[in-house]
């Protein structure tokens, strides 16, 4: 589904992605972990061309791109295949919840307003906020806003959904309900790449976990391998702050 090779990205003199290569299979849920500044969010944004990589290639389905040389039409095609769920929700403040979900259906997928409304209402109902369809983002809690963001992604029926720390801006009591919705998405069989610090979620849902640090992939494997039998010392150091030491098998 997605194959990234030798991706590099710098901001000025700061090398954020130094040489990253990953594969994500069709229908797979891949969780990317790592400390702040490790490059995981930048990698996600490069997949969707919210940032343009300096070097590297990407294959998505039958589409092959040199990331730096990608043309507008090629970028639009990738964006039509993907949906992005932002950590700060990314909703349009001047639009209602319903309008936020309809927007991409109308402007990107060129659906009629009647069809877009139907699909948007179905998606909002699916995430449990249909009763808030006429509310503006400022009238919604953080958890409700994020569920609207997830509804917007699901309504597009994309090949891939990219989640950028979808619970990091939420109050603790709202995290669980949002993760439950994301788990529902995972059960739909949609390919998902999730940047998160929620270890229990990663262990429950991920098919594979990738640990990044310093702009490179340090280690990857099944959740049971990464969390309880990590091979790399840097992975152990990171997880030791989160998982009790006696859980490891070294």
Coordinates of C-alpha atoms in Angstrom, one line a residue, residues 3 54 75 80 82 92 96 99 113 132 158 189 216 225 228:
X3 CA 6.4 2.1 0.5
X54 CA 13.8 16.9 0.3
X75 CA 0.0 15.4 -5.1
X80 CA -7.6 12.0 -2.7
X82 CA -5.6 9.6 2.0
X92 CA -12.9 25.0 10.0
X96 CA -20.7 23.5 11.5
X99 CA -20.3 21.3 6.9
X113 CA -24.5 18.4 -1.8
X132 CA -24.0 18.0 17.2
X158 CA -9.9 6.8 1.7
X189 CA -10.0 -2.8 7.6
X216 CA 15.6 7.5 11.7
X225 CA 8.2 -7.7 20.2
X228 CA 8.5 -6.7 25.8

